Short mmCIF file of C-alpha atoms and ligand atoms in Angstrom, two decimals:
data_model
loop_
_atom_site.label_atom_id
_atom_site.label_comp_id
_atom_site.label_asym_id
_atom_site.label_seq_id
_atom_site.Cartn_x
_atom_site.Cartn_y
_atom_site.Cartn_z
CA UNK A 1 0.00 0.00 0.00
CA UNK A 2 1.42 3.44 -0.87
CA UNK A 3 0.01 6.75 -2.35
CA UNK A 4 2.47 9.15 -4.90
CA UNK A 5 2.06 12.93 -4.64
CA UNK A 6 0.90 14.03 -8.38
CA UNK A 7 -0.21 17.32 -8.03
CA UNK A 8 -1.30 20.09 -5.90
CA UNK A 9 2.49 19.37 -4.08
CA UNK A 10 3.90 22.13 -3.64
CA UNK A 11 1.44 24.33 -5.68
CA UNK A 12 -2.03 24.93 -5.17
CA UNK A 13 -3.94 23.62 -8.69
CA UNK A 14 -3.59 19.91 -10.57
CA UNK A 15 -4.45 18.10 -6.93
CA UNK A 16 -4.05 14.40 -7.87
CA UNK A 17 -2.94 11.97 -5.66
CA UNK A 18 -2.59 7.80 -6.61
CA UNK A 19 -3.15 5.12 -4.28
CA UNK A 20 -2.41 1.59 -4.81
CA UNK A 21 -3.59 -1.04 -2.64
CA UNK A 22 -2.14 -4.83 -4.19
CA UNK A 23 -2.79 -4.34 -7.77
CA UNK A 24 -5.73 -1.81 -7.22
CA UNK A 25 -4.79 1.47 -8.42
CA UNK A 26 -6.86 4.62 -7.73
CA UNK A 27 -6.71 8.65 -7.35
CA UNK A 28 -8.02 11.23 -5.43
CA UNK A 29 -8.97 13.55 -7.60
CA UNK A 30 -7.48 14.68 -11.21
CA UNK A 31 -7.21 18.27 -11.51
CA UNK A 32 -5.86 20.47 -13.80
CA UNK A 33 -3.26 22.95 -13.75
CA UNK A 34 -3.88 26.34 -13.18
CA UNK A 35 -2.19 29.79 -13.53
CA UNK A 36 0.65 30.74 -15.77
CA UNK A 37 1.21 29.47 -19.69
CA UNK A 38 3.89 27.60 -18.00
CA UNK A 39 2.03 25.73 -15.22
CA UNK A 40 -1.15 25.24 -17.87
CA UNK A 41 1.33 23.69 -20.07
CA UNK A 42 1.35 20.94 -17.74
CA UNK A 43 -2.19 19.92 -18.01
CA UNK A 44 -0.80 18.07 -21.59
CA UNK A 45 1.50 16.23 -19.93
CA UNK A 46 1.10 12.15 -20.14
CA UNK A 47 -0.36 10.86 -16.91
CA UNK A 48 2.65 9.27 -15.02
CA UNK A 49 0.22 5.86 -15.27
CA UNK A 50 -2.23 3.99 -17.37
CA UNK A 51 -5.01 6.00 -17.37
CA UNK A 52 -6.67 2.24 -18.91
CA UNK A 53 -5.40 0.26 -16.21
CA UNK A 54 -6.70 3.08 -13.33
CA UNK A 55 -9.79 0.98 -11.32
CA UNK A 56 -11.09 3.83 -9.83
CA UNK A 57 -11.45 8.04 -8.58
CA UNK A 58 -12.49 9.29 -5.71
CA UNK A 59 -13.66 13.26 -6.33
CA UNK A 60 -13.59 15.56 -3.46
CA UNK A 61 -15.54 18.13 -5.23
CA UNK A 62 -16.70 20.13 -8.35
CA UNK A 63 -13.85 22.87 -8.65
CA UNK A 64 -11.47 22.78 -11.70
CA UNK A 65 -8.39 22.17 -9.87
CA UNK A 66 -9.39 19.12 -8.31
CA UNK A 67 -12.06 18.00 -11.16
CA UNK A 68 -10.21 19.85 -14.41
CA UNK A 69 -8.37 16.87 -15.98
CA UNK A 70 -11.20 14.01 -15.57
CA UNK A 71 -12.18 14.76 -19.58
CA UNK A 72 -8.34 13.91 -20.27
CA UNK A 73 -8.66 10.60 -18.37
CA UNK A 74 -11.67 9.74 -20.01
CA UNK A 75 -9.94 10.44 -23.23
CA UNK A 76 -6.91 8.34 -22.70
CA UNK A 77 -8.76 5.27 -21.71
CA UNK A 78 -9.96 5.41 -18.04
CA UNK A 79 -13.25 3.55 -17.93
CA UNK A 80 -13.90 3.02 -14.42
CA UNK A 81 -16.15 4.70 -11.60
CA UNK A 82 -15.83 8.36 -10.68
CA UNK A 83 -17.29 8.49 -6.97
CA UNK A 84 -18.25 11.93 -5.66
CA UNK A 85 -21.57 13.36 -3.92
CA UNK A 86 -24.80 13.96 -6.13
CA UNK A 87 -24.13 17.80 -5.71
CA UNK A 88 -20.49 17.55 -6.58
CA UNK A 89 -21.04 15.58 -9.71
CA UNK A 90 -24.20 18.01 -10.86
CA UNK A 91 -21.41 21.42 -9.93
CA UNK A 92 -18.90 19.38 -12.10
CA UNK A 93 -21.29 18.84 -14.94
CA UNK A 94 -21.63 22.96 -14.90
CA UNK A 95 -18.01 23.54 -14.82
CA UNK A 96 -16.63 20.60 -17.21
CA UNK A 97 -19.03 21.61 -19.77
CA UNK A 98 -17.81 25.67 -19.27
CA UNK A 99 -14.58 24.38 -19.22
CA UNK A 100 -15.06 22.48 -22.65
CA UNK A 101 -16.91 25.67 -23.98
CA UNK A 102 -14.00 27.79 -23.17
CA UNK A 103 -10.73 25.00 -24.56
CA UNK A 104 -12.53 24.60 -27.86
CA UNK A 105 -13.27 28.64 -28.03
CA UNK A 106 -9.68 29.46 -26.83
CA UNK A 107 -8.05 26.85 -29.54
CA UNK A 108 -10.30 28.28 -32.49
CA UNK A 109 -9.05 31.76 -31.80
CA UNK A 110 -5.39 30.91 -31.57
CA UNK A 111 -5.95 28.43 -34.78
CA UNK A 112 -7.33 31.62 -36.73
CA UNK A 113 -3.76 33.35 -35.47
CA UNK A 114 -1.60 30.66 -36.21
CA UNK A 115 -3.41 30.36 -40.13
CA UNK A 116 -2.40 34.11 -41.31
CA UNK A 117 1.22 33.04 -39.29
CA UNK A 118 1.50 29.79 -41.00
CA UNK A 119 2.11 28.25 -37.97
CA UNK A 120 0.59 24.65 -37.28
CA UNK A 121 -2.72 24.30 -35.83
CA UNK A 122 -2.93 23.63 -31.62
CA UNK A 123 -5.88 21.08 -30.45
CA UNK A 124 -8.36 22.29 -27.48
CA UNK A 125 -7.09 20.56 -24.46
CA UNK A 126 -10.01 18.80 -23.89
CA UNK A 127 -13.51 19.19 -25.89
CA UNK A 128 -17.50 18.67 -25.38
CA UNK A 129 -17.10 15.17 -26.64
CA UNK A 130 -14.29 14.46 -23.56
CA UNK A 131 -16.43 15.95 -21.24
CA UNK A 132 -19.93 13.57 -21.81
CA UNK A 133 -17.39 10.77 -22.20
CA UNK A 134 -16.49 12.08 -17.98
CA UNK A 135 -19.98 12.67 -16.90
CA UNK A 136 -20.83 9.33 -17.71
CA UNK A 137 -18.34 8.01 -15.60
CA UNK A 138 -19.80 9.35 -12.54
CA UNK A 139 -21.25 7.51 -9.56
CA UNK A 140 -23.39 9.22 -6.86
CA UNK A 141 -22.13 8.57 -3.31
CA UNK A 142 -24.11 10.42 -0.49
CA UNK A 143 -21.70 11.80 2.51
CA UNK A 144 -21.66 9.62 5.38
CA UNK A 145 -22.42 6.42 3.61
CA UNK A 146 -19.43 3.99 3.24
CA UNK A 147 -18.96 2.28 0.12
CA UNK A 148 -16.57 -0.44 -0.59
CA UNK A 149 -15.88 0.76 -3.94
CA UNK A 150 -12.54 -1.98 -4.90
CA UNK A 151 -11.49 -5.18 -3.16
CA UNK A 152 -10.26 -3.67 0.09
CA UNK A 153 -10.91 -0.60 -0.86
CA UNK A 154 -13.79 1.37 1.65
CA UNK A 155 -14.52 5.11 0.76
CA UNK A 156 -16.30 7.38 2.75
CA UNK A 157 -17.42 11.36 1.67
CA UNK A 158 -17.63 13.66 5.08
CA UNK A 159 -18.57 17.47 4.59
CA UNK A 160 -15.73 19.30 4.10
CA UNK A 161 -17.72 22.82 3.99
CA UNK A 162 -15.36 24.23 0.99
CA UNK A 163 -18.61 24.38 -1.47
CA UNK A 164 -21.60 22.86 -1.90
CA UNK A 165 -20.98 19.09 -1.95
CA UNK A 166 -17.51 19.42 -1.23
CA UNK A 167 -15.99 16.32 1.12
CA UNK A 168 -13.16 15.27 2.70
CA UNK A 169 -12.47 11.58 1.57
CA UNK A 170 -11.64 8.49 4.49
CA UNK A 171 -10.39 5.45 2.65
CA UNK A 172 -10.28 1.89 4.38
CA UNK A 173 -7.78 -0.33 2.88
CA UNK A 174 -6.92 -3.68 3.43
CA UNK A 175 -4.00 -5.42 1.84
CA UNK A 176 -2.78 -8.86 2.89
CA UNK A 177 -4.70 -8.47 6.87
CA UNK A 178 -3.32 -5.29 7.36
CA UNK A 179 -5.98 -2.10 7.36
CA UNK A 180 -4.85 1.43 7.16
CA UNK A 181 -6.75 4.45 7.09
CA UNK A 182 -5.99 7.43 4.65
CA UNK A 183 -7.84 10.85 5.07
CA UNK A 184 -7.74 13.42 2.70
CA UNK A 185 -8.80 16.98 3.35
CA UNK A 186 -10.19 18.05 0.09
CA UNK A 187 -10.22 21.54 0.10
CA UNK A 188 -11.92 22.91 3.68
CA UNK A 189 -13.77 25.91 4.40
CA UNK A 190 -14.67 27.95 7.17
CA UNK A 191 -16.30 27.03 10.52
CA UNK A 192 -18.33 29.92 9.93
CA UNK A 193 -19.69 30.14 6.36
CA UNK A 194 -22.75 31.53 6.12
CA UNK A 195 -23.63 29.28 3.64
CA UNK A 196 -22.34 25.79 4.45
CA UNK A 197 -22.10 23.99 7.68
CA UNK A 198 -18.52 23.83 9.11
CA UNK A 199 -16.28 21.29 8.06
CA UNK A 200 -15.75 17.70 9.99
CA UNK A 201 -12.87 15.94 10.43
CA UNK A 202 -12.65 12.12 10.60
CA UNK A 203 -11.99 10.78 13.96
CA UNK A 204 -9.15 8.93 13.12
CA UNK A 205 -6.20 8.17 10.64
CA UNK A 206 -3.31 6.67 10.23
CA UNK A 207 -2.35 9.49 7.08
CA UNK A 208 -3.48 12.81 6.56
CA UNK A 209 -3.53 14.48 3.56
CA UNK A 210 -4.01 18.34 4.53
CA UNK A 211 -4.60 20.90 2.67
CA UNK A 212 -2.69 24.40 3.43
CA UNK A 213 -3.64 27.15 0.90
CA UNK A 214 -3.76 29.66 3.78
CA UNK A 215 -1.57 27.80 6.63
CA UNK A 216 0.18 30.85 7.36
CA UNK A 217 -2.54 33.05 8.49
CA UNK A 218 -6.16 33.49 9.46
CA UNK A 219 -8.73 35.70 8.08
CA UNK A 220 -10.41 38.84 9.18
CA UNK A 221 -13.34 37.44 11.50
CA UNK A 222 -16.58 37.19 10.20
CA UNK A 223 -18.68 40.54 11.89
CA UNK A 224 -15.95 42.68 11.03
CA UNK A 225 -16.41 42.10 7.32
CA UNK A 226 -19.93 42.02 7.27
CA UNK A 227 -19.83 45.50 8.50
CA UNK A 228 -17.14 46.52 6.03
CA UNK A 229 -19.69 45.07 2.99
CA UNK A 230 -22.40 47.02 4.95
CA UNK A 231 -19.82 50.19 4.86
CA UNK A 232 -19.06 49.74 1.11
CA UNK A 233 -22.85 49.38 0.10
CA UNK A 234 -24.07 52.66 1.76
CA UNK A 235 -20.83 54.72 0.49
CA UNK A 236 -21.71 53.23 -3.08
CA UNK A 237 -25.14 54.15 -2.74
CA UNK A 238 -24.52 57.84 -1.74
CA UNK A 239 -22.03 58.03 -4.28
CA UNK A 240 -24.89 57.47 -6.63
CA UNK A 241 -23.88 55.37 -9.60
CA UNK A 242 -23.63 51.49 -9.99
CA UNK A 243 -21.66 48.87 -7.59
CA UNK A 244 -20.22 45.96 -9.32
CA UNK A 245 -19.21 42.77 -7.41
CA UNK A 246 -17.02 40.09 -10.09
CA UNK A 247 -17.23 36.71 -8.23
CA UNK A 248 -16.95 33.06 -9.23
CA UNK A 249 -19.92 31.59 -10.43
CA UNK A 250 -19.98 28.43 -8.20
CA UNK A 251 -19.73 29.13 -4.70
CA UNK A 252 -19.36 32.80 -4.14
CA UNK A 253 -21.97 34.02 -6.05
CA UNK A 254 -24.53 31.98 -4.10
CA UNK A 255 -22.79 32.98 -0.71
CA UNK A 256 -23.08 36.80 -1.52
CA UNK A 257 -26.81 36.15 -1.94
CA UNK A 258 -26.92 34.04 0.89
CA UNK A 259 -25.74 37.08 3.04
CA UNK A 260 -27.91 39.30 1.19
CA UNK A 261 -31.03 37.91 2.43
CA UNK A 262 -29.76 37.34 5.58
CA UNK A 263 -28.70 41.28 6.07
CA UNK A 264 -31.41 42.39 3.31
CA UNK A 265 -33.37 44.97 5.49
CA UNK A 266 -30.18 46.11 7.64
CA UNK A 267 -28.10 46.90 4.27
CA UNK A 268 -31.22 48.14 2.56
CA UNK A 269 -31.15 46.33 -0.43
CA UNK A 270 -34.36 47.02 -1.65
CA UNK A 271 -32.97 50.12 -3.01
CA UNK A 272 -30.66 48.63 -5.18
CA UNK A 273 -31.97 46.98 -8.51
CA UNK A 274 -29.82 43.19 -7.79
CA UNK A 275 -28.90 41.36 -10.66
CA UNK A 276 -26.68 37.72 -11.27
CA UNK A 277 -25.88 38.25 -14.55
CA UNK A 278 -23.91 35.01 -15.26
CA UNK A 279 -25.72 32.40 -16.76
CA UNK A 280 -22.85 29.66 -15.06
CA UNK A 281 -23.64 31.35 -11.73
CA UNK A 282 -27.44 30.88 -12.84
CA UNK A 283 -26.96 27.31 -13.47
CA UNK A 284 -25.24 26.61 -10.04
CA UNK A 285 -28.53 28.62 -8.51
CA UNK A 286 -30.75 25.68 -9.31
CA UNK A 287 -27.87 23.09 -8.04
CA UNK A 288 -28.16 24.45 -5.00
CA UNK A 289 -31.95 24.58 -5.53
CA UNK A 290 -31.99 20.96 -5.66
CA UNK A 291 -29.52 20.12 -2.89
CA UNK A 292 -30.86 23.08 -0.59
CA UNK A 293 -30.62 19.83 2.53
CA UNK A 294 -26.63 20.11 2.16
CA UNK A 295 -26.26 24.39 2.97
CA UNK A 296 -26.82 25.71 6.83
CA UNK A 297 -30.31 25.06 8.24
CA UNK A 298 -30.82 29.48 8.43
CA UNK A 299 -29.68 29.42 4.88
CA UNK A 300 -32.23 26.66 3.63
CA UNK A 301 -35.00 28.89 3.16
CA UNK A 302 -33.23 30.70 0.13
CA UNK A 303 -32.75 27.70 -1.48
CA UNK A 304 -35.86 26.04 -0.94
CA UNK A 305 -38.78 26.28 -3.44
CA UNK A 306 -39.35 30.36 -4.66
CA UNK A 307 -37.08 31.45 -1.62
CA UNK A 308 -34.70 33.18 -3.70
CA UNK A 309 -37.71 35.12 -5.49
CA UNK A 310 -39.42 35.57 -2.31
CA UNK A 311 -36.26 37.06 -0.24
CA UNK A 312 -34.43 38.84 -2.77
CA UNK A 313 -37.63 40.15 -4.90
CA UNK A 314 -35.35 42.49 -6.47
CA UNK A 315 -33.51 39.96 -7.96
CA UNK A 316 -32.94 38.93 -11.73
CA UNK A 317 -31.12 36.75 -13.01
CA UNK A 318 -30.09 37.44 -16.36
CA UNK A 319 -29.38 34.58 -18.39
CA UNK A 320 -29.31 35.82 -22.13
CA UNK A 321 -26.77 37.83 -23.73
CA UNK A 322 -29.75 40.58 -24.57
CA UNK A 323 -30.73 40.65 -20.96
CA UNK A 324 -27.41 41.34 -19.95
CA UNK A 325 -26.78 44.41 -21.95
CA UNK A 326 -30.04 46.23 -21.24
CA UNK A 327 -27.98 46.71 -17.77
CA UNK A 328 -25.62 48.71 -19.74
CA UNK A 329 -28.02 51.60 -19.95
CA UNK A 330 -28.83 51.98 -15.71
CA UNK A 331 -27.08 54.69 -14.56
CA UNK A 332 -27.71 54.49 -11.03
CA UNK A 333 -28.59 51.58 -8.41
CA UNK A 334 -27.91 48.45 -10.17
CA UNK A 335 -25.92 46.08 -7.93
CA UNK A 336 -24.23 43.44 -9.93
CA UNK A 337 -22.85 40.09 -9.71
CA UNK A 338 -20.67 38.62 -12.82
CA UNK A 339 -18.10 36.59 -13.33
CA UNK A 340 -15.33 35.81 -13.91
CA UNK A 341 -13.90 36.37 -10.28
CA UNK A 342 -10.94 37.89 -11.49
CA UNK A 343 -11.88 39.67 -13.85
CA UNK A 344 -10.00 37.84 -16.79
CA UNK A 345 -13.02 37.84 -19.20
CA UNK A 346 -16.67 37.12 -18.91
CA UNK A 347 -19.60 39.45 -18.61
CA UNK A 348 -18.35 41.54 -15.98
CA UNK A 349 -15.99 43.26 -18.08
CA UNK A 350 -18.49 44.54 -20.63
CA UNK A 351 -19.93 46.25 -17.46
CA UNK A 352 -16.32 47.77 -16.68
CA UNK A 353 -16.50 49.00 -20.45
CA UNK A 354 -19.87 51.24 -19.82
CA UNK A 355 -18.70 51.75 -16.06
CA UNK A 356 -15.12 51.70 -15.14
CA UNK A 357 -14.39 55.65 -15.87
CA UNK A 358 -17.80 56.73 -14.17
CA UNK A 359 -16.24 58.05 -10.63
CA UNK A 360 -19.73 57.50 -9.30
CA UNK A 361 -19.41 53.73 -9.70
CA UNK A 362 -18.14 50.97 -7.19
CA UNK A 363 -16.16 47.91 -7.78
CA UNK A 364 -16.37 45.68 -4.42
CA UNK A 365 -13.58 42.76 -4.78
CA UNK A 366 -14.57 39.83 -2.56
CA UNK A 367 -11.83 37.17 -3.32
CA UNK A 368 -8.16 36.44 -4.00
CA UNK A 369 -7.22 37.99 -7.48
CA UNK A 370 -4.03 36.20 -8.85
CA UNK A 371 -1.13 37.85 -9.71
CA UNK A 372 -1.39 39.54 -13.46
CA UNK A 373 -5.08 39.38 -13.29
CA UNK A 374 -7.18 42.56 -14.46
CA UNK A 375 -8.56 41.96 -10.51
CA UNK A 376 -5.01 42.28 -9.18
CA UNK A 377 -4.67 45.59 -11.21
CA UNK A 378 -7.29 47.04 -9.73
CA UNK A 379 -6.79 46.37 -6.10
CA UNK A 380 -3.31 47.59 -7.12
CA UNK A 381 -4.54 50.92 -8.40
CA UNK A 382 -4.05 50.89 -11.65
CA UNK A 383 -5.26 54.24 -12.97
CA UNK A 384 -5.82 53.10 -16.58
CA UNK A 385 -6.67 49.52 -17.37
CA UNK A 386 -6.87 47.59 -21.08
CA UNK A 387 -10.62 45.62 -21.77
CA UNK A 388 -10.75 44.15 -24.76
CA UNK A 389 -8.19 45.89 -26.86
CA UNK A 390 -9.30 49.53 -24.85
CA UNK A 391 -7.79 51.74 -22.43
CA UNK A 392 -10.36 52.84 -20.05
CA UNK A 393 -9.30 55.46 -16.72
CA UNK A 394 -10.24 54.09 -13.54
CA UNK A 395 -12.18 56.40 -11.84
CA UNK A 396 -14.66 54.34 -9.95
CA UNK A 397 -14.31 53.35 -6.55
CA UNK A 398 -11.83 50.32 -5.74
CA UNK A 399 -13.27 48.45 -2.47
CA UNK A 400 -11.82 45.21 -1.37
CA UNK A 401 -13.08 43.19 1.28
CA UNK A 402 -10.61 40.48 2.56
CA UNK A 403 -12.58 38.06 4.66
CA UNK A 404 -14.54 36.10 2.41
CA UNK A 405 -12.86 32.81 1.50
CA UNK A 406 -14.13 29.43 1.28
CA UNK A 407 -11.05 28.18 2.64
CA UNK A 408 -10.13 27.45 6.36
CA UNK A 409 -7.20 30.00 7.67
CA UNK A 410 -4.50 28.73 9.85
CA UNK A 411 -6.13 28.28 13.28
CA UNK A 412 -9.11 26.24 11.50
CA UNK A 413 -6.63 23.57 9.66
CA UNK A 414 -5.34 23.28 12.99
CA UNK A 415 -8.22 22.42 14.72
CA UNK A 416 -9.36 20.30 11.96
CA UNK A 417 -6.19 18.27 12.55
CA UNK A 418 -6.18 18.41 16.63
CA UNK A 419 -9.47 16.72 16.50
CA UNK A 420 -8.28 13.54 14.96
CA UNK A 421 -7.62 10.78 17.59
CA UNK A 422 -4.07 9.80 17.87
CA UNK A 423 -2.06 12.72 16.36
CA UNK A 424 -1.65 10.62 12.92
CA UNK A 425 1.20 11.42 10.34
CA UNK A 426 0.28 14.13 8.45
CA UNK A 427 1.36 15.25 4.60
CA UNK A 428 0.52 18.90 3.24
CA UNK A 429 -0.83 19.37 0.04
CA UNK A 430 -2.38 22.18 -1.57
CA UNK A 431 -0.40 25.10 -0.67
CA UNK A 432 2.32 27.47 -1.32
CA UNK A 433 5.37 26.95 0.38
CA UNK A 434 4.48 29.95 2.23
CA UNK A 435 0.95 27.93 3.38
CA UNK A 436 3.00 25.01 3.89
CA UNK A 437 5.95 25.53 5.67
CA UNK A 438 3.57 27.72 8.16
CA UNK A 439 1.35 25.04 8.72
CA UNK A 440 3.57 22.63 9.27
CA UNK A 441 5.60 25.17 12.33
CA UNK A 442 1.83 25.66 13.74
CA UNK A 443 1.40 21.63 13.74
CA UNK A 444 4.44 21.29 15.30
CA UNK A 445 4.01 23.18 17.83
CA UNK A 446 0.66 22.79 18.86
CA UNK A 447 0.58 18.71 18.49
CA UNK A 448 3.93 17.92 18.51
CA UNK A 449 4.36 16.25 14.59
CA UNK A 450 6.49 16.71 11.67
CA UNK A 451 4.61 17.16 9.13
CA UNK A 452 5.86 15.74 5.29
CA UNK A 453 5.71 18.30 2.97
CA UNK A 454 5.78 15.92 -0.61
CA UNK A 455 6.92 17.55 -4.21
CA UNK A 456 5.52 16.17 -7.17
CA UNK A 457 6.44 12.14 -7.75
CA UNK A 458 7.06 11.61 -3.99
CA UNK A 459 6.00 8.40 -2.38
CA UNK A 460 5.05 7.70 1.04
CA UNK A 461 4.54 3.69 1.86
CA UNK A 462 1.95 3.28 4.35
ZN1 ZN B 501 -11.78 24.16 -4.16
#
């Protein structure tokens, strides 16, 4: 029995990590690759196995990064079971599809380059095609149920509170008598999303796979940014024009609404004309329509039958291209969700076009924008920005607000790992070496371990 680091080790995008048990083979996750041209580049690479002779996957949840590379695997010959929770696999559906959409868009563009270069002709890294081939793959496991999904192979999904269906993953094995248990983290949010309930550990391990994206620090508490979003809506409001929020479809999007109702009288939102205008964002709406038992019982009633209708009647969501630019001509009051969440294309930066130089507008930034991202450049303070081929002046109204994330800060991982029985061995994945190397000192120190801290290709027997 062993498991090889493959991705997500010593970075935080491509998680993928193989376990074998005998002559059972199967991974946690396959994600792609995410960032730079250089680190993208990656996601062509062969898989350093058979992708035929794989038995089995085990998905933690929807996002790209963990989810992103399942359309290759189906492609080069991987036939076997995909296990992840119903709300996972119908997020992933949403996101491969986009993510299809998007290759196949990207590689027609550069194709039409490379033509009038005479250059050869690039493929789309994965298409529509590669994607059904995926979905088809998948296999519904509810959290809390344990399935023995291989000889000797037992997998169970716990919450993991990251996103909606998002788990943590226990594995049983059993080779030759001898039973180990493997946890993996998954990616794990906050104990106090208002959204999701918090995240639960397993009560014992014998290896723990942890993630560490923010190991080195915590975030702002909760109350404090509620009451800077509460600041930020009543100084965009006086200021008179429109307040634009970019988020990521899946996840955030539903959370700001989430806290919208719940605040909707104190931060007077009836004033404000509210608008998703994503139709991905729309799309993971009814997901979480349809799996309204897995969010926080004082969040259920948004996401129960007309609830979003009926507590944010101001509401539209605005699916169609047409519907989206009749926004373009309110001057004042319209409060708008788009994506993408950095601002590296989608709707929300036609509505930076038509908005950007008004100084009466507001741009409120509620999550990590990656370095060289239009995002980045405006929490920088860029004073003049390019949108499609344009330079446009920034005069509108920068706000960021820091404590949203759907991942756990320090003091949360380290809780997550105090509560498992026995102190197990422990192996970081997911993070910087920044997140890393401070989770591992906080570990230390509070429980005494030495955490591993795997690169790429590293194996750990167990
Ligand atoms: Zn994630």
């Amino acid at each position: 029995m062993d498991i090889t680091f493959l991705g997500a080790a010593g970075g935080v995008t491509g998680s993928c990590h193989l376990v074998r048990v005998g002559d059972r083979r199967l991974l946690l996750d396959c994600g792609m690759f995410q960032g730079g041209r250089e680190e993208e580049a990656h996601n062509r690479d062969p898989f350093p196995f058979d992708a035929a002779a794989l038995d089995a996957v085990v998905l933690s949840h929807a996002h790209l990064d963990h989810s992103g590379r399942l359309p290759l695997l189906a492609r080069r010959g991987f036939r076997g079971p995909v296990h992840a929770t119903p709300a996972t696999i119908d997020l992933a559906r949403v996101l491969l599809r986009d993510a299809a959409h998007l290759q196949e868009s990207d590689a027609e563009r550069e194709n039409r380059r490379r033509l009038r270069q005479g250059k050869g002709l690039v493929k789309p890294l994965f298409t529509a095609d590669d994607v059904e081939a995926a979905l088809r793959l998948f296999r519904p496991l509810d959290f809390d149920v344990p399935a023995d999904i291989l000889p000797g192979v037992r997998a169970t999904l716990v919450p993991a509170g990251h996103i909606l269906g998002a788990a943590s993953i226990v594995l049983d094995l059993e080779e030759d008598g001898r039973r180990r248990r493997v946890a993996f983290s998954g990616d794990i949010g906050q104990d106090d999303s208002c959204m999701l309930p918090p995240p639960r550990p397993p009560d014992r391990a014998d290896l723990v796979l942890l993630e560490s994206t923010y190991g080195d620090r915590n975030h702002r508490a909760r109350a404090a940014t509620h009451e800077e979003i509460a600041g930020v809506l009543e100084s965009a409001w006086e200021a008179g024009g429109n307040l634009f929020i970019p988020a990521f479809s899946i996840g955030r999007t539903q959370e700001l609404l989430t806290l919208f109702a719940q605040h909707y009288d104190e931060w007077r939102l009836d004033r404000w004309l509210l608008f998703v205008d994503s139709p991905m964002a729309i799309q993971a709406n009814t997901v979480h329509l349809r799996h309204d038992h897995l969010v926080r019982e004082e969040a259920r009633p948004l996401f129960a039958g007309r609830g979003l209708r009926e507590r944010l009647p101001n509401l539209r969501e605005t699916a169609s291209t047409e519907e989206s630019m009749r926004i373009n001509s309110v001057r004042r009051g319209a409060l708008v969700i788009a994506g993408s969440g950095m601002c590296t294309g989608g709707r929300i930066l036609h509505h930076f076009r038509h908005n950007l130089w008004r100084r009466e507008c507001r741009v409120m930034i509620v999550g990590y924008q990656g370095e060289g991202t239009l995002g980045r450049r405006l929490v920088d303070g860029a004073e003049r920005v390019t949108i499609h081929g344009e330079e446009i002046r920034v005069a509108a109204g920068i706000h960021t607000i820091g404590g949203l994330s759907a991942h756990a800060g320090q003091d949360e991982l380290a809780a997550w790992y105090g509560a498992i029985e026995g102190r197990p061995a422990v192996a970081l994945v997911h993070g910087e070496a920044r997140g890393r190397e401070g989770l591992a000192r906080r570990l230390s120190a509070a429980w005494g371990v030495q955490p591993t801290l795997p690169r790429a290709g590293e194996l750990i027997a167990l």
